[in-house]
């Protein structure tokens, strides 16, 4: 490839967002290199994999972005599976949101997109649901993907087969800028402690909860979440259950993912906590009492990249040449497809795509200027 516009693009971060963007760019014929410190800590490995713009009750531009991404998911997954030869675990199973009262159900932000359920309907969709839940909404269009066991591995394989380069164990310590502020390269520390600079005129920042360490202007902070999984009888749970504070995501093989705590006060504090695990167990019993007796399989934790309005930072950054794909909070799996499409279009050589620019506009990094910087985290 010739010309500066065809030079290698660096993707800073090897998690779900970084891999999704790298895959999209490689499919467009670009030369891509992914720099990853420790992929196992990425939010994509610890999320439950819900595709739930309606069950989450998203609103405004974030709802529109989520709906657009949800529509892209089948073709996006098909492309990943074709490029990798591996299944991604997409399951359009629908999601049920239970409510204690009909008034709560009817007042839900996205109620118009769901099928209203009374207690009998809830029992039909979710046998064994605790009796205090008297109403619900069924969002048939929402679903899930097995991000932890399948999607991430398929994306890695797809990127490799398309020629994406990987530098593992590399921590990006800083950005090199030209006199006019534009990106010139990144400063790396390798797994063996060596430091050097890698030149680049274009890069994508997809470092998740760690993004502000590289670019302090970004209002991204970690929200720790703890999760667990259970082994249920096969077909015991056909739908995802999205309750207040707790959700249950059943895989096809009977594994049920239970999440998740929301701990913004924890910062980057690692590890499981007794309080967090008790919260999950209490939420599980409150939703589906019989599930409290299913044998536990695994427990884990991770850090969601959050912003003050819980919407991502997408598009141009304060540094010309550096693009943003971060801050997705709880909707990273849902928004991976649209993020990859929009960043791929934005980084394509030639005239900028006006449609992509319009879609990215509500998610500018500087949209919080003049606003209260304190986050307002809502519970699931």
Short mmCIF file of C-alpha atoms in Angstrom, two decimals:
data_model
loop_
_atom_site.label_atom_id
_atom_site.label_comp_id
_atom_site.label_asym_id
_atom_site.label_seq_id
_atom_site.Cartn_x
_atom_site.Cartn_y
_atom_site.Cartn_z
CA UNK A 1 0.00 0.00 0.00
CA UNK A 2 1.28 3.46 -0.77
CA UNK A 3 0.78 6.90 0.69
CA UNK A 4 0.37 8.08 4.21
CA UNK A 5 -3.36 7.40 4.23
CA UNK A 6 -2.60 3.70 3.76
CA UNK A 7 -0.03 3.47 6.58
CA UNK A 8 -0.63 1.10 9.47
CA UNK A 9 -3.31 2.08 11.96
CA UNK A 10 -2.55 1.32 15.60
CA UNK A 11 -5.38 0.06 17.80
CA UNK A 12 -4.57 0.76 21.44
CA UNK A 13 -6.30 -1.99 23.41
CA UNK A 14 -6.96 -5.63 22.58
CA UNK A 15 -10.39 -6.03 24.18
CA UNK A 16 -13.72 -6.39 22.45
CA UNK A 17 -13.82 -2.85 21.11
CA UNK A 18 -10.24 -2.90 19.90
CA UNK A 19 -10.70 -6.25 18.16
CA UNK A 20 -14.01 -5.19 16.60
CA UNK A 21 -12.48 -2.01 15.19
CA UNK A 22 -9.35 -3.84 14.01
CA UNK A 23 -11.51 -6.41 12.24
CA UNK A 24 -13.57 -3.71 10.50
CA UNK A 25 -10.47 -1.85 9.36
CA UNK A 26 -8.76 -5.02 8.12
CA UNK A 27 -11.88 -5.91 6.13
CA UNK A 28 -11.54 -2.52 4.45
CA UNK A 29 -8.01 -3.41 3.40
CA UNK A 30 -6.16 -1.37 6.02
CA UNK A 31 -2.95 -2.47 7.72
CA UNK A 32 -3.68 -2.74 11.43
CA UNK A 33 -1.61 -3.45 14.52
CA UNK A 34 -3.22 -4.09 17.92
CA UNK A 35 -1.28 -3.18 21.06
CA UNK A 36 -2.52 -5.05 24.10
CA UNK A 37 -1.26 -4.96 27.67
CA UNK A 38 -3.29 -7.83 29.12
CA UNK A 39 -6.32 -8.89 27.14
CA UNK A 40 -7.76 -10.99 29.98
CA UNK A 41 -8.61 -7.81 31.92
CA UNK A 42 -10.73 -6.41 29.07
CA UNK A 43 -14.40 -5.73 29.79
CA UNK A 44 -15.35 -7.94 26.83
CA UNK A 45 -14.16 -11.00 28.74
CA UNK A 46 -16.19 -10.23 31.85
CA UNK A 47 -19.48 -8.92 30.41
CA UNK A 48 -22.65 -11.03 30.26
CA UNK A 49 -23.11 -10.47 26.53
CA UNK A 50 -26.62 -8.98 26.51
CA UNK A 51 -27.87 -7.27 23.36
CA UNK A 52 -30.45 -5.22 25.18
CA UNK A 53 -31.11 -1.62 24.12
CA UNK A 54 -34.78 -2.02 25.08
CA UNK A 55 -34.43 -4.14 28.22
CA UNK A 56 -31.80 -1.68 29.47
CA UNK A 57 -34.30 1.15 29.07
CA UNK A 58 -31.88 3.25 27.02
CA UNK A 59 -33.07 6.66 25.88
CA UNK A 60 -32.31 9.37 23.34
CA UNK A 61 -29.25 9.10 21.10
CA UNK A 62 -27.93 6.10 23.04
CA UNK A 63 -31.13 4.15 22.38
CA UNK A 64 -30.95 5.03 18.68
CA UNK A 65 -27.30 3.93 18.54
CA UNK A 66 -28.14 0.69 20.36
CA UNK A 67 -31.05 -0.08 18.05
CA UNK A 68 -28.90 0.55 15.01
CA UNK A 69 -26.19 -1.71 16.39
CA UNK A 70 -28.70 -4.44 17.25
CA UNK A 71 -29.85 -4.43 13.62
CA UNK A 72 -26.24 -4.82 12.45
CA UNK A 73 -25.39 -7.72 14.77
CA UNK A 74 -26.54 -10.67 12.59
CA UNK A 75 -24.46 -9.57 9.59
CA UNK A 76 -21.57 -8.53 11.82
CA UNK A 77 -21.51 -11.94 13.50
CA UNK A 78 -21.81 -13.69 10.14
CA UNK A 79 -18.73 -11.82 8.89
CA UNK A 80 -16.73 -12.73 12.00
CA UNK A 81 -17.76 -16.37 11.73
CA UNK A 82 -16.88 -16.45 8.02
CA UNK A 83 -13.46 -14.89 8.64
CA UNK A 84 -12.65 -17.01 11.69
CA UNK A 85 -14.37 -20.33 11.04
CA UNK A 86 -15.62 -20.22 14.65
CA UNK A 87 -19.10 -19.70 16.13
CA UNK A 88 -19.82 -16.53 18.09
CA UNK A 89 -22.71 -17.86 20.17
CA UNK A 90 -25.38 -15.40 19.01
CA UNK A 91 -28.73 -16.23 20.57
CA UNK A 92 -31.82 -14.10 19.78
CA UNK A 93 -33.69 -15.47 22.78
CA UNK A 94 -35.57 -12.35 23.88
CA UNK A 95 -35.36 -10.64 27.26
CA UNK A 96 -37.99 -10.37 29.99
CA UNK A 97 -37.98 -7.42 32.39
CA UNK A 98 -40.15 -8.10 35.48
CA UNK A 99 -41.84 -5.36 37.53
CA UNK A 100 -43.50 -5.31 40.93
CA UNK A 101 -46.49 -3.31 39.62
CA UNK A 102 -48.28 -2.59 36.36
CA UNK A 103 -47.60 1.11 36.87
CA UNK A 104 -43.86 0.44 37.02
CA UNK A 105 -44.11 -1.59 33.83
CA UNK A 106 -46.08 1.01 31.92
CA UNK A 107 -43.74 3.78 33.04
CA UNK A 108 -40.60 2.03 31.81
CA UNK A 109 -38.63 4.13 29.32
CA UNK A 110 -38.88 1.64 26.45
CA UNK A 111 -42.25 0.06 27.31
CA UNK A 112 -43.59 0.94 23.86
CA UNK A 113 -41.07 -1.46 22.28
CA UNK A 114 -42.07 -4.45 24.43
CA UNK A 115 -44.92 -6.90 24.78
CA UNK A 116 -46.74 -6.31 28.11
CA UNK A 117 -47.07 -9.32 30.41
CA UNK A 118 -49.32 -9.91 33.38
CA UNK A 119 -48.47 -12.42 36.11
CA UNK A 120 -49.75 -15.31 34.01
CA UNK A 121 -47.62 -14.19 31.08
CA UNK A 122 -44.59 -13.92 33.33
CA UNK A 123 -45.10 -17.44 34.62
CA UNK A 124 -45.37 -18.70 31.06
CA UNK A 125 -42.10 -17.04 30.02
CA UNK A 126 -40.22 -17.55 33.30
CA UNK A 127 -41.44 -20.56 35.29
CA UNK A 128 -40.44 -20.22 38.94
CA UNK A 129 -40.24 -16.42 38.97
CA UNK A 130 -40.66 -15.08 42.51
CA UNK A 131 -44.29 -14.13 43.31
CA UNK A 132 -43.62 -10.46 44.03
CA UNK A 133 -43.17 -9.82 40.31
CA UNK A 134 -46.68 -9.17 38.97
CA UNK A 135 -46.04 -7.58 35.56
CA UNK A 136 -43.40 -7.57 32.88
CA UNK A 137 -42.23 -6.65 29.42
CA UNK A 138 -41.00 -9.11 26.82
CA UNK A 139 -38.54 -7.67 24.34
CA UNK A 140 -38.39 -10.34 21.67
CA UNK A 141 -35.95 -8.30 19.57
CA UNK A 142 -33.27 -8.27 22.30
CA UNK A 143 -30.93 -11.19 22.89
CA UNK A 144 -27.42 -12.22 23.83
CA UNK A 145 -24.07 -13.43 22.54
CA UNK A 146 -21.54 -15.66 24.27
CA UNK A 147 -18.84 -13.01 24.36
CA UNK A 148 -16.64 -14.62 26.98
CA UNK A 149 -16.27 -18.11 25.54
CA UNK A 150 -16.91 -17.58 21.83
CA UNK A 151 -17.11 -14.04 20.44
CA UNK A 152 -13.74 -12.85 21.73
CA UNK A 153 -11.95 -15.94 20.47
CA UNK A 154 -13.65 -15.71 17.08
CA UNK A 155 -12.71 -12.05 16.72
CA UNK A 156 -9.08 -12.79 17.57
CA UNK A 157 -8.97 -15.56 14.97
CA UNK A 158 -10.73 -13.40 12.35
CA UNK A 159 -8.27 -10.55 12.87
CA UNK A 160 -5.28 -12.86 12.64
CA UNK A 161 -6.53 -14.43 9.43
CA UNK A 162 -6.99 -10.95 7.92
CA UNK A 163 -3.38 -10.06 8.71
CA UNK A 164 -3.85 -7.90 11.79
CA UNK A 165 -0.64 -7.74 13.80
CA UNK A 166 -0.62 -8.17 17.58
CA UNK A 167 1.85 -6.88 20.12
CA UNK A 168 1.03 -8.55 23.45
CA UNK A 169 2.21 -7.40 26.86
CA UNK A 170 2.79 -3.89 25.55
CA UNK A 171 1.68 -0.96 27.69
CA UNK A 172 1.16 2.34 25.90
CA UNK A 173 2.72 4.93 28.21
CA UNK A 174 2.19 8.07 26.17
CA UNK A 175 1.52 9.74 22.85
CA UNK A 176 4.08 11.47 20.64
CA UNK A 177 2.74 14.60 18.97
CA UNK A 178 4.07 16.89 16.27
CA UNK A 179 4.51 20.62 16.79
CA UNK A 180 0.92 21.23 15.66
CA UNK A 181 -0.41 18.64 18.12
CA UNK A 182 -1.14 15.88 15.62
CA UNK A 183 -0.32 12.28 16.42
CA UNK A 184 3.15 11.06 15.48
CA UNK A 185 3.37 7.81 17.42
CA UNK A 186 3.02 6.07 20.76
CA UNK A 187 5.54 5.30 23.48
CA UNK A 188 5.54 1.66 24.56
CA UNK A 189 6.89 -0.43 27.38
CA UNK A 190 7.20 -4.07 26.40
CA UNK A 191 6.61 -7.14 28.53
CA UNK A 192 10.35 -7.32 29.30
CA UNK A 193 10.51 -3.66 30.32
CA UNK A 194 12.04 -2.20 27.17
CA UNK A 195 10.81 1.21 26.08
CA UNK A 196 10.55 2.45 22.52
CA UNK A 197 8.40 4.57 20.23
CA UNK A 198 6.18 3.22 17.48
CA UNK A 199 5.41 5.73 14.75
CA UNK A 200 1.81 6.23 13.67
CA UNK A 201 -0.27 8.96 12.09
CA UNK A 202 -3.57 7.25 12.87
CA UNK A 203 -4.59 5.29 15.96
CA UNK A 204 -7.74 4.22 17.79
CA UNK A 205 -7.90 4.50 21.56
CA UNK A 206 -9.83 1.47 22.85
CA UNK A 207 -8.30 1.08 26.30
CA UNK A 208 -11.61 0.82 28.12
CA UNK A 209 -11.54 1.84 31.77
CA UNK A 210 -7.84 2.76 31.47
CA UNK A 211 -8.35 5.29 28.64
CA UNK A 212 -7.98 8.40 30.82
CA UNK A 213 -4.54 7.26 31.96
CA UNK A 214 -3.34 7.87 28.42
CA UNK A 215 -5.49 10.93 27.73
CA UNK A 216 -6.50 12.65 30.99
CA UNK A 217 -8.96 14.94 29.19
CA UNK A 218 -11.29 12.00 28.72
CA UNK A 219 -14.07 11.66 31.36
CA UNK A 220 -13.73 7.89 31.63
CA UNK A 221 -13.61 6.11 34.99
CA UNK A 222 -13.84 2.46 36.10
CA UNK A 223 -16.96 0.88 37.54
CA UNK A 224 -16.10 -2.48 39.01
CA UNK A 225 -18.52 -5.36 38.49
CA UNK A 226 -18.57 -8.83 40.00
CA UNK A 227 -20.32 -11.79 38.36
CA UNK A 228 -20.81 -15.51 38.69
CA UNK A 229 -22.10 -18.42 36.65
CA UNK A 230 -24.31 -21.38 37.54
CA UNK A 231 -25.00 -24.70 35.88
CA UNK A 232 -28.76 -24.96 35.41
CA UNK A 233 -30.71 -27.93 34.11
CA UNK A 234 -30.77 -27.73 30.33
CA UNK A 235 -33.70 -25.62 29.07
CA UNK A 236 -34.51 -24.47 32.61
CA UNK A 237 -34.41 -20.87 31.46
CA UNK A 238 -35.31 -19.89 27.90
CA UNK A 239 -35.19 -16.10 28.16
CA UNK A 240 -32.75 -13.62 29.65
CA UNK A 241 -34.20 -12.20 32.88
CA UNK A 242 -33.32 -8.54 33.45
CA UNK A 243 -34.36 -7.60 36.97
CA UNK A 244 -33.52 -4.49 39.00
CA UNK A 245 -29.95 -4.96 40.16
CA UNK A 246 -29.57 -8.53 38.85
CA UNK A 247 -29.82 -10.30 35.53
CA UNK A 248 -29.68 -13.96 34.47
CA UNK A 249 -28.34 -14.83 31.02
CA UNK A 250 -28.82 -18.48 30.00
CA UNK A 251 -26.48 -20.01 27.44
CA UNK A 252 -27.60 -22.86 25.22
CA UNK A 253 -25.61 -25.45 27.18
CA UNK A 254 -27.34 -24.62 30.48
CA UNK A 255 -24.71 -22.26 31.88
CA UNK A 256 -26.38 -19.18 33.41
CA UNK A 257 -24.39 -15.97 33.83
CA UNK A 258 -25.50 -13.87 36.81
CA UNK A 259 -24.57 -10.23 37.17
CA UNK A 260 -23.62 -7.76 38.17
CA UNK A 261 -22.55 -5.50 40.98
CA UNK A 262 -21.90 -1.83 40.23
CA UNK A 263 -19.05 -0.43 42.33
CA UNK A 264 -17.80 2.97 41.16
CA UNK A 265 -16.24 3.56 44.57
CA UNK A 266 -13.92 0.55 44.10
CA UNK A 267 -11.76 2.26 41.49
CA UNK A 268 -9.27 -0.27 40.12
CA UNK A 269 -9.38 -2.43 43.25
CA UNK A 270 -9.00 -6.01 42.06
CA UNK A 271 -10.60 -9.21 43.29
CA UNK A 272 -13.90 -10.60 44.52
CA UNK A 273 -15.48 -9.36 47.73
CA UNK A 274 -17.85 -11.13 50.14
CA UNK A 275 -20.26 -8.16 49.98
CA UNK A 276 -20.38 -8.29 46.20
CA UNK A 277 -20.98 -12.02 46.10
CA UNK A 278 -23.72 -11.73 48.75
CA UNK A 279 -25.40 -9.06 46.65
CA UNK A 280 -25.44 -11.35 43.62
CA UNK A 281 -26.82 -14.25 45.66
CA UNK A 282 -29.56 -12.07 47.17
CA UNK A 283 -30.56 -10.72 43.77
CA UNK A 284 -30.65 -14.22 42.34
CA UNK A 285 -32.95 -15.45 45.13
CA UNK A 286 -35.20 -12.42 44.71
CA UNK A 287 -35.73 -13.15 41.02
CA UNK A 288 -35.71 -16.91 40.64
CA UNK A 289 -35.56 -18.68 44.03
CA UNK A 290 -34.88 -22.13 42.62
CA UNK A 291 -31.74 -20.81 40.86
CA UNK A 292 -30.17 -20.19 44.26
CA UNK A 293 -29.75 -23.98 44.49
CA UNK A 294 -28.05 -24.42 41.11
CA UNK A 295 -24.36 -25.28 41.51
CA UNK A 296 -21.94 -22.37 41.02
CA UNK A 297 -19.35 -22.78 38.28
CA UNK A 298 -17.20 -19.66 38.24
CA UNK A 299 -16.88 -16.21 39.84
CA UNK A 300 -15.09 -13.24 38.31
CA UNK A 301 -14.82 -9.46 38.20
CA UNK A 302 -13.84 -6.67 35.83
CA UNK A 303 -13.95 -2.94 35.16
CA UNK A 304 -16.52 -1.22 32.95
CA UNK A 305 -15.38 2.01 31.27
CA UNK A 306 -17.98 4.59 32.30
CA UNK A 307 -18.67 8.26 31.48
CA UNK A 308 -20.86 10.76 33.34
CA UNK A 309 -23.88 10.00 31.11
CA UNK A 310 -23.03 6.29 30.64
CA UNK A 311 -22.72 6.76 26.87
CA UNK A 312 -19.52 6.07 24.93
CA UNK A 313 -16.87 8.41 23.62
CA UNK A 314 -16.70 7.90 19.87
CA UNK A 315 -14.97 9.67 17.01
CA UNK A 316 -12.28 12.33 16.99
CA UNK A 317 -10.22 12.98 20.13
CA UNK A 318 -8.36 16.08 21.38
CA UNK A 319 -5.36 14.76 19.44
CA UNK A 320 -5.71 14.94 15.64
CA UNK A 321 -5.12 11.47 14.23
CA UNK A 322 -6.25 9.69 17.40
CA UNK A 323 -9.79 8.31 17.34
CA UNK A 324 -11.91 7.17 20.28
CA UNK A 325 -13.80 3.92 20.86
CA UNK A 326 -14.18 3.83 24.61
CA UNK A 327 -16.51 4.52 27.55
CA UNK A 328 -19.21 2.00 26.57
CA UNK A 329 -20.03 1.13 30.20
CA UNK A 330 -22.56 -1.75 30.29
CA UNK A 331 -23.34 -1.66 26.57
CA UNK A 332 -20.01 -2.59 25.02
CA UNK A 333 -21.16 -5.92 23.59
CA UNK A 334 -24.31 -4.33 22.19
CA UNK A 335 -22.45 -1.37 20.67
CA UNK A 336 -19.43 -3.23 19.28
CA UNK A 337 -20.99 -3.69 15.83
CA UNK A 338 -21.94 -0.04 15.32
CA UNK A 339 -18.68 1.20 16.84
CA UNK A 340 -16.72 -0.93 14.40
CA UNK A 341 -18.79 0.28 11.45
CA UNK A 342 -18.57 3.97 12.32
CA UNK A 343 -14.85 3.94 13.13
CA UNK A 344 -14.15 1.91 10.01
CA UNK A 345 -16.00 4.46 7.88
CA UNK A 346 -14.35 7.41 9.62
CA UNK A 347 -10.84 6.03 9.07
CA UNK A 348 -11.41 5.08 5.44
CA UNK A 349 -9.14 6.93 2.99
CA UNK A 350 -10.69 9.75 1.02
CA UNK A 351 -13.59 12.06 1.75
CA UNK A 352 -15.03 11.71 5.27
CA UNK A 353 -18.34 9.88 5.49
CA UNK A 354 -20.98 12.49 6.46
CA UNK A 355 -23.41 9.83 7.69
CA UNK A 356 -20.79 8.42 10.05
CA UNK A 357 -19.92 11.91 11.27
CA UNK A 358 -23.59 12.63 12.03
CA UNK A 359 -23.98 9.36 13.95
CA UNK A 360 -20.85 10.06 16.00
CA UNK A 361 -21.75 13.66 16.86
CA UNK A 362 -23.81 12.93 20.05
CA UNK A 363 -20.87 10.97 21.47
CA UNK A 364 -18.13 13.57 21.22
CA UNK A 365 -15.55 13.41 23.99
CA UNK A 366 -16.09 17.08 24.95
CA UNK A 367 -19.89 17.02 25.30
CA UNK A 368 -19.65 17.38 29.10
CA UNK A 369 -17.99 20.79 29.11
CA UNK A 370 -19.85 23.13 31.42
CA UNK A 371 -21.80 20.26 33.03
CA UNK A 372 -21.63 18.62 36.44
CA UNK A 373 -18.82 16.07 36.09
CA UNK A 374 -20.27 13.78 38.75
CA UNK A 375 -21.65 10.53 37.32
CA UNK A 376 -25.24 9.41 37.81
CA UNK A 377 -25.07 5.64 37.64
CA UNK A 378 -28.37 3.87 37.25
CA UNK A 379 -28.83 0.31 38.41
CA UNK A 380 -29.87 -2.48 36.05
#
